[in-house]
Short mmCIF file of C-alpha atoms (C1' of nucleotides) in Angstrom, two decimals:
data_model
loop_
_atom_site.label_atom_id
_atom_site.label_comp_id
_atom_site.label_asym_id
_atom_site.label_seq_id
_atom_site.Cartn_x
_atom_site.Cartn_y
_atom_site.Cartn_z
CA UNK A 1 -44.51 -10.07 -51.96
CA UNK A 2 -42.00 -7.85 -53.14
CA UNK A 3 -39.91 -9.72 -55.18
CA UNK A 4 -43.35 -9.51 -58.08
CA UNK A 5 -41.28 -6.14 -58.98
CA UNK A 6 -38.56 -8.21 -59.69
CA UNK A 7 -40.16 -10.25 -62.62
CA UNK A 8 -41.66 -7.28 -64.00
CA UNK A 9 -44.96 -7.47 -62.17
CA UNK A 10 -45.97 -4.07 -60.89
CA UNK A 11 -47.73 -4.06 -57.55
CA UNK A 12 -50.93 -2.24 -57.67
CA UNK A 13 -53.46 -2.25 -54.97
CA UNK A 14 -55.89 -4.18 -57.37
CA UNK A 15 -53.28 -6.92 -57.95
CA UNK A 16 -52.43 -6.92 -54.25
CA UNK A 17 -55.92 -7.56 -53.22
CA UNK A 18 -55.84 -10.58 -55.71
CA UNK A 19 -52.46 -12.20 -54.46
CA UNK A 20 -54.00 -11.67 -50.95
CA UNK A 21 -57.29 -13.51 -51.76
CA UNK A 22 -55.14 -16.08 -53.91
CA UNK A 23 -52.84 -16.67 -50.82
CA UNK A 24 -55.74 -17.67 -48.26
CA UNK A 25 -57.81 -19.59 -50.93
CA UNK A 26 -57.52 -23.78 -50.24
CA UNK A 27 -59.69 -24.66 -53.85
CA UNK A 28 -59.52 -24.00 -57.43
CA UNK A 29 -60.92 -20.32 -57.43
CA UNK A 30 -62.70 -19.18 -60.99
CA UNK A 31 -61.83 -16.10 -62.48
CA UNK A 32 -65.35 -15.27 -61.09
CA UNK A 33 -64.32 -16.61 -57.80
CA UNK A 34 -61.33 -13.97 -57.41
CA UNK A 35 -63.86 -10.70 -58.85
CA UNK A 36 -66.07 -11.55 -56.47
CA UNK A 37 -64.11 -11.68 -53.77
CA UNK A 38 -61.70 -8.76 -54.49
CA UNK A 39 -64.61 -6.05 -55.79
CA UNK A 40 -65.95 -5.96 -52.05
CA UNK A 41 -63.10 -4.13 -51.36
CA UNK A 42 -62.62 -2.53 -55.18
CA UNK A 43 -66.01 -1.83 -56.56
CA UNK A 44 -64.82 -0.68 -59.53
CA UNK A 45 -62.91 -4.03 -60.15
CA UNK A 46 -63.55 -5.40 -63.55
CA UNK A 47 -63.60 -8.76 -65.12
CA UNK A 48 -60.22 -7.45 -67.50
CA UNK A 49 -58.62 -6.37 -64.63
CA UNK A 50 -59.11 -9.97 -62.87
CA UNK A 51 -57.94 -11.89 -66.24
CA UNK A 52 -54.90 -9.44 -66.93
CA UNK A 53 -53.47 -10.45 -63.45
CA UNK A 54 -54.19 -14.11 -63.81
CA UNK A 55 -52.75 -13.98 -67.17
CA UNK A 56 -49.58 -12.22 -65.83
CA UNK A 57 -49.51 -14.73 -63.06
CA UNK A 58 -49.66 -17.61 -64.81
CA UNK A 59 -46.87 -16.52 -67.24
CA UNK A 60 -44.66 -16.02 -64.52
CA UNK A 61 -45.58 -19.34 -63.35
CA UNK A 62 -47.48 -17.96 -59.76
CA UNK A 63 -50.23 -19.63 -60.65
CA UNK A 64 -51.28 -22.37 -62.69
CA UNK A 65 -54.22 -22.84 -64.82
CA UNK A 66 -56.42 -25.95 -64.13
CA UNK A 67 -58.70 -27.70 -67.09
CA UNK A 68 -60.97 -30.11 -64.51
CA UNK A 69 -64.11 -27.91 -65.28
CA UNK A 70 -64.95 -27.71 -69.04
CA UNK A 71 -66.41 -24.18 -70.78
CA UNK A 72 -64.47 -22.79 -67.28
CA UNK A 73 -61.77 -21.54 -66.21
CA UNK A 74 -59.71 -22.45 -62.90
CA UNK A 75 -56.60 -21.48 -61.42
CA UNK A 76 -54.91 -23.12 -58.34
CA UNK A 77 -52.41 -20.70 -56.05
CA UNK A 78 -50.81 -23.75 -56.03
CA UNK A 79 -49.12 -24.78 -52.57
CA UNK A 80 -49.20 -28.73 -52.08
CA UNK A 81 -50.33 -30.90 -55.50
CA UNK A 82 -53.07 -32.40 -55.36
CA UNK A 83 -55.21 -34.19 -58.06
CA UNK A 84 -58.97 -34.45 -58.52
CA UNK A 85 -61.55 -37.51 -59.14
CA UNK A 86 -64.41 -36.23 -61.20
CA UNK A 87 -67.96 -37.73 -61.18
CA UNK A 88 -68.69 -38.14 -65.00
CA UNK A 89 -72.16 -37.61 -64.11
CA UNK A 90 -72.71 -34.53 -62.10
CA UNK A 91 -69.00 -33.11 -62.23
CA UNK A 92 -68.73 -33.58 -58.40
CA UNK A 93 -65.12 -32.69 -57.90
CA UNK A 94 -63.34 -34.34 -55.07
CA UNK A 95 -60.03 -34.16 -54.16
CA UNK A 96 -57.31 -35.76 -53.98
CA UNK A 97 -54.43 -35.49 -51.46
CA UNK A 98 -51.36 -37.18 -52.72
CA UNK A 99 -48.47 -37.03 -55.30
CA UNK A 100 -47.55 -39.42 -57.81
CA UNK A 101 -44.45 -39.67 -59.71
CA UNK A 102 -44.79 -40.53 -62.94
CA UNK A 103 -42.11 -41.29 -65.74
CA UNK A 104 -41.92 -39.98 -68.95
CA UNK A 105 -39.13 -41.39 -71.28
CA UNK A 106 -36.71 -39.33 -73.10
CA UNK A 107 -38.58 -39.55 -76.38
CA UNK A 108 -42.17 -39.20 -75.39
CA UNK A 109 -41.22 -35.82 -73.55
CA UNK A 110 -40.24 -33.95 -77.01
CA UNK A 111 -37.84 -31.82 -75.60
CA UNK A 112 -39.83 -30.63 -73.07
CA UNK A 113 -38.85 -29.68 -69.59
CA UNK A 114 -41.78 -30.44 -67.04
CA UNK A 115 -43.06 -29.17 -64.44
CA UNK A 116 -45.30 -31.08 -62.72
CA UNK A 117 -48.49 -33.32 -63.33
CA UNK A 118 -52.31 -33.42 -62.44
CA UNK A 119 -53.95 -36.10 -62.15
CA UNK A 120 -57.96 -36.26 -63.26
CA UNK A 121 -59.77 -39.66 -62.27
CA UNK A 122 -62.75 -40.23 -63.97
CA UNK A 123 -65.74 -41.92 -62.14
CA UNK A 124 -69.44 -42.15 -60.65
CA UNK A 125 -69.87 -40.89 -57.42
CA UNK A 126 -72.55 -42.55 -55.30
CA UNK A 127 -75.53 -40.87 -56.05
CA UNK A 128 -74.68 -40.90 -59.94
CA UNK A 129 -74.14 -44.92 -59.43
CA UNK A 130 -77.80 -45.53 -58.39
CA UNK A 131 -79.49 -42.89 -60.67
CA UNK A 132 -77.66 -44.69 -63.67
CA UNK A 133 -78.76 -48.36 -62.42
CA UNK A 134 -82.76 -47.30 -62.39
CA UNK A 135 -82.20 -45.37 -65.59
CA UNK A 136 -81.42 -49.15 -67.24
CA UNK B 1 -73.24 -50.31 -83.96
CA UNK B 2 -76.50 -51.96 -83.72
CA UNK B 3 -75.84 -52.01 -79.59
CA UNK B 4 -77.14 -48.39 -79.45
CA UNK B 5 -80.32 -49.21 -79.93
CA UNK B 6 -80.28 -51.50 -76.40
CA UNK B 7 -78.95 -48.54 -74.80
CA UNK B 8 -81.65 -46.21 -75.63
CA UNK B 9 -79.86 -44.48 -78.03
CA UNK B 10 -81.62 -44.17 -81.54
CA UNK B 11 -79.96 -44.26 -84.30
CA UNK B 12 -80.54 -42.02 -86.97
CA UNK B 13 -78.87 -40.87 -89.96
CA UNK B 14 -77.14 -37.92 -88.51
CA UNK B 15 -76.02 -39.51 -85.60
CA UNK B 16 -74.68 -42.49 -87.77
CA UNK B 17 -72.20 -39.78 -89.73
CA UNK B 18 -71.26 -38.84 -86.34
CA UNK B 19 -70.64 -42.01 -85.31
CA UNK B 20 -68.66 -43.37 -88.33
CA UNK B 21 -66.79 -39.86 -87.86
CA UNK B 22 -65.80 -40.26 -84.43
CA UNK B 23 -64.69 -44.22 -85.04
CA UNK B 24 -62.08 -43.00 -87.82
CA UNK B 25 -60.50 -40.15 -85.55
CA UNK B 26 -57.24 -40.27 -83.63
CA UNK B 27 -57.54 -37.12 -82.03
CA UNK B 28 -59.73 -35.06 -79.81
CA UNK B 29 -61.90 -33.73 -81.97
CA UNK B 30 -64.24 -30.62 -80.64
CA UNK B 31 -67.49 -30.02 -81.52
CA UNK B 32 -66.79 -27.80 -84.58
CA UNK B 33 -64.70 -30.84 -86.01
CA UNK B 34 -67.47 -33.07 -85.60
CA UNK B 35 -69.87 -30.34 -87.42
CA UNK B 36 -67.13 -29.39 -90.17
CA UNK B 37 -66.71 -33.04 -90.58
CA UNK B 38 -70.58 -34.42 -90.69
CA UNK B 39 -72.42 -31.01 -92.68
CA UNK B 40 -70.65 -32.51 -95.67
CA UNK B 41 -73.33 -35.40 -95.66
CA UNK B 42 -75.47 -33.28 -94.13
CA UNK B 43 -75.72 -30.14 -95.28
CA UNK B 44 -79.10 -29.26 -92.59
CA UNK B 45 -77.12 -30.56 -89.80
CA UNK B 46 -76.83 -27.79 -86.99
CA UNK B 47 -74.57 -27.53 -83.57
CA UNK B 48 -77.30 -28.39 -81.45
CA UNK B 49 -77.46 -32.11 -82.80
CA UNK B 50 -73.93 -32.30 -82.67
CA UNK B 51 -73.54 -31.02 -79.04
CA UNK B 52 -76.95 -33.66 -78.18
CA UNK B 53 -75.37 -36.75 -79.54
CA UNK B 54 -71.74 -35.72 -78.00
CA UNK B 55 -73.76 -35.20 -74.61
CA UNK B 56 -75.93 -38.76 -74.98
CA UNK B 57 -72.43 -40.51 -75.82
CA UNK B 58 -70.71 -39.30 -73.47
CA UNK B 59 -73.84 -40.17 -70.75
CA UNK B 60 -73.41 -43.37 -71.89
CA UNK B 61 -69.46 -43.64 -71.55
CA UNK B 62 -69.50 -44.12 -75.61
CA UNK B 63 -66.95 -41.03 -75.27
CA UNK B 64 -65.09 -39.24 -73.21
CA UNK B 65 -64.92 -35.52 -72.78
CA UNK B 66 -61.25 -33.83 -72.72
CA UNK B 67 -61.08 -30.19 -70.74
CA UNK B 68 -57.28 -29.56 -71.90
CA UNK B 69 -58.27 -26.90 -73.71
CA UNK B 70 -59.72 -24.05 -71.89
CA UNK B 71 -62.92 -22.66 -72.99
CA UNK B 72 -63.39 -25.24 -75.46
CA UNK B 73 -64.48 -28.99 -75.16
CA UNK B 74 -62.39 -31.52 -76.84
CA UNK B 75 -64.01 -35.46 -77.20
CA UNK B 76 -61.75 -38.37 -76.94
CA UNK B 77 -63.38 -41.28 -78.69
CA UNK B 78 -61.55 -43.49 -76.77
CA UNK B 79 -59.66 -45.99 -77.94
CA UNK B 80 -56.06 -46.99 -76.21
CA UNK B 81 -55.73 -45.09 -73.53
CA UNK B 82 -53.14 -42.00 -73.69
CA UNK B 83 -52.23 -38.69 -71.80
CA UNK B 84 -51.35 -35.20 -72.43
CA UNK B 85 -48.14 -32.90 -72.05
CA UNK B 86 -49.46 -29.13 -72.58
CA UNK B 87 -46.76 -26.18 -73.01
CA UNK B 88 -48.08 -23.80 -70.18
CA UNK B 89 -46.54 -21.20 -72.74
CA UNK B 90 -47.77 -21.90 -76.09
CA UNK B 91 -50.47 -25.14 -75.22
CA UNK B 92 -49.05 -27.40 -77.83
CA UNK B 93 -50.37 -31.01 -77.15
CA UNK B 94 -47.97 -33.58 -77.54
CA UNK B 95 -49.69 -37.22 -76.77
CA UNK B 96 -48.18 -39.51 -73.80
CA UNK B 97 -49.14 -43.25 -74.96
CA UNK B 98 -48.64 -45.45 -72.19
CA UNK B 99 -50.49 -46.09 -69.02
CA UNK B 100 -50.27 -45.74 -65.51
CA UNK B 101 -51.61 -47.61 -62.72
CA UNK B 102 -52.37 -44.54 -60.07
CA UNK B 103 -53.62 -46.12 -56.51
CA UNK B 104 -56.17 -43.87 -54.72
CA UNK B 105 -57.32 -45.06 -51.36
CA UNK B 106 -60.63 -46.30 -50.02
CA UNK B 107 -60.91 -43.09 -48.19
CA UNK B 108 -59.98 -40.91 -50.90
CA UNK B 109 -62.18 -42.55 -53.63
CA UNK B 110 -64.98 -41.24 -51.23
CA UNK B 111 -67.35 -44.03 -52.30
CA UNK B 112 -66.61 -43.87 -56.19
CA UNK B 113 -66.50 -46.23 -58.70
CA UNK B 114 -63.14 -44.88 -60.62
CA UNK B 115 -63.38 -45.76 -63.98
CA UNK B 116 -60.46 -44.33 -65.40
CA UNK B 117 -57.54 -41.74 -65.74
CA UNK B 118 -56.19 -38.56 -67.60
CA UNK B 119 -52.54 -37.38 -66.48
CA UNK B 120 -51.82 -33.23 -67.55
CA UNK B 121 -48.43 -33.21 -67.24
CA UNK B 122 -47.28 -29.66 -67.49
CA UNK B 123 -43.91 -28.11 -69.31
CA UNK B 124 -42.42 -26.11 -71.05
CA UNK B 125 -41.60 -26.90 -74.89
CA UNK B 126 -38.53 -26.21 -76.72
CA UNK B 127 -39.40 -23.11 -78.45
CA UNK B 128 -41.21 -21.41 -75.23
CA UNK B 129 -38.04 -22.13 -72.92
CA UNK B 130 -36.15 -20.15 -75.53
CA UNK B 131 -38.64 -17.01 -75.82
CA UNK B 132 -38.73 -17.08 -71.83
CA UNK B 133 -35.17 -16.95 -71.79
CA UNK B 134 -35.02 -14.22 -73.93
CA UNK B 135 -37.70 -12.18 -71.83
CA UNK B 136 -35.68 -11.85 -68.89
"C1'" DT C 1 -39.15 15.23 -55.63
"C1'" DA C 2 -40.84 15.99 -60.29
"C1'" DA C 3 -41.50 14.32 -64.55
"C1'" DC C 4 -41.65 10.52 -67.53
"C1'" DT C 5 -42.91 6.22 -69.56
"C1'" DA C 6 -44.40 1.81 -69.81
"C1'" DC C 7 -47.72 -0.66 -68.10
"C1'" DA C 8 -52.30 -1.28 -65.59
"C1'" DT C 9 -57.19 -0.15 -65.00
"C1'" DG C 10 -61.97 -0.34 -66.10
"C1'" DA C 11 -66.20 0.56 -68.80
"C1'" DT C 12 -67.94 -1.18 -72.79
"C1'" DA C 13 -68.28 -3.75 -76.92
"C1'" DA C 14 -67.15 -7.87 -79.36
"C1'" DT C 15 -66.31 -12.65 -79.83
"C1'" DG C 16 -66.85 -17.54 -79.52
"C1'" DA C 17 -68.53 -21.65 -77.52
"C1'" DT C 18 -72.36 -23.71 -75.71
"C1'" DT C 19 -77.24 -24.10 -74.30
"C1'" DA C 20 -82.20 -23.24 -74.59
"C1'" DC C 21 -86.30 -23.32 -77.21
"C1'" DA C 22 -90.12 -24.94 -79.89
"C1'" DG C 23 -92.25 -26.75 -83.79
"C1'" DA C 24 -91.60 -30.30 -87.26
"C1'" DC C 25 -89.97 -34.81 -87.88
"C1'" DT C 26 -88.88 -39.85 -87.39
"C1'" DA C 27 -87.02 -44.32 -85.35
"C1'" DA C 28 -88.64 -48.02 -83.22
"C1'" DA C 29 -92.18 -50.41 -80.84
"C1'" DT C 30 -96.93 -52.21 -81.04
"C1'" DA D 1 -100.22 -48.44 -90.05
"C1'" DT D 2 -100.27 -46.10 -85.76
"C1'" DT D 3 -98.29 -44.28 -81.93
"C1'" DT D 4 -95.06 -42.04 -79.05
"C1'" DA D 5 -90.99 -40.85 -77.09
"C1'" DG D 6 -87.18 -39.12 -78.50
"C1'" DT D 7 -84.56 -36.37 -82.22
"C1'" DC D 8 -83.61 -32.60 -85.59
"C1'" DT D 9 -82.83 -27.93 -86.83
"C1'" DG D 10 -82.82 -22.86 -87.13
"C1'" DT D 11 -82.77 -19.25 -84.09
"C1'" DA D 12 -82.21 -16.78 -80.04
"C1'" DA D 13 -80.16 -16.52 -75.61
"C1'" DT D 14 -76.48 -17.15 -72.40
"C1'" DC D 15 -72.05 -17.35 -70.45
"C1'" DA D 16 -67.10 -16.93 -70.18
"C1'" DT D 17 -63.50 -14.66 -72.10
"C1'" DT D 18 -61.04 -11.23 -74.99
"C1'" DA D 19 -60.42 -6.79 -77.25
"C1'" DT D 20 -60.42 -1.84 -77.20
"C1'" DC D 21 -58.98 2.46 -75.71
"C1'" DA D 22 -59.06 6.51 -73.02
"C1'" DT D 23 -57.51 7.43 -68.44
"C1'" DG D 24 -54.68 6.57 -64.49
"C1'" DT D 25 -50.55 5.29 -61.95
"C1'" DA D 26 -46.29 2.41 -60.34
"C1'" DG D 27 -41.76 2.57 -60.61
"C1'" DT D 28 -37.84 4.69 -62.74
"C1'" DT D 29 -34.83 8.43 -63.77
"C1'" DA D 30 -33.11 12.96 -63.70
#
DNA sequence: TAACTACATGATAATGATTACAGACTAAAT
DNA sequence: ATTTAGTCTGTAATCATTATCATGTAGTTA
């Protein structure tokens, strides 16, 4: 955990309570997620405080930012890549364990270097399937 | 257009414009585009109809709702399928035209009907590898 | 170790997108 | 022409996020 000093990050007991609950978190954790979470032990945590270190994380690339839930925002700690199948319906969010490489020619990258890729399927889950059947 | 009607989807004036709008745009137009675009013809027309017709298109696959960018909803009316490379730095959208066939297991599907995909690839554009370079 | 400085914190206010509401209206069916 | 279920619109409410700024403190330097 140290080496945050090194890319400018200082380590304050607020932002070590975050990497801690970012560390042992398997989902997508909202920015509510993480204040929740950390003001048990800070109860004079803010929202800002929460935002300024996901900000800071995601600029140093510690964290990345997800887009899967709309009007929301959701950050992944990021260990193994996984992608997500969405229910159009009711935005059930189910995940998916598995890692696809993808090409991306020369010309369609722009002079980009990329990082990675994520995945969102689009579908009906089950329940969605048979409400849309006795809607018609 | 007349289809709509079968689908339980009236058509009135307003959502006509919105319609016609939508069918003419290359993009992913948000909500405000669709307004800025349709309050020419009609100058009463408010956000609320906007967001209701987006919402009854989109419940009836007519559209597809985008969540690259964050706290703000993006439509896709749909036409050849494409994908997205988003500077983590700066979120500059460059579009990916071509397809990919992604397999997802029986298990994984988890009973879905997958109707379609989105692919987020993630990088870093010319000018934000520079000003990252230049931070460190 | 003390003092310094740049950066972080947190309470509050502001913003911006989206949703809720309710009364008036109207498309489409009969 | 009548009916009715669904739509329109202005407004208010909500929710997530960002901005502000005075205060506090991590990490550096002397």
């Amino acid at each position: 955990m140290e080496h945050y000093r090194d890319i400018g990050f200082k380590l304050t007991p607020q932002r070590i309570a975050i990497l801690d609950f970012l560390e042992g978190h398997k989902g997508h954790p909202t920015a509510e997620d993480v204040y929740k979470a950390v003001v048990k032990r800070f109860p004079t945590m803010s929202f800002a405080t929460v935002y300024n270190t996901l900000q800071a994380l995601k600029e140093r690339g510690r964290v990345a930012e997800l887009s899967i839930d709309p009007g929301k925002r959701r950050f992944d700690p990021g260990r193994e890549p996984h992608h997500h199948l969405v229910c159009t319906g009711c935005r059930r969010i189910v995940d998916i364990h598995r890692s696809y490489k993808l090409p991306v020619s020369e010309k369609e990258r722009a002079g980009f270097d990329i990082t990675g890729n994520h995945v969102e399927f689009h579908g009906r889950c089950p329940s969605c399937k048979k409400k849309l059947l006795s809607a018609v």
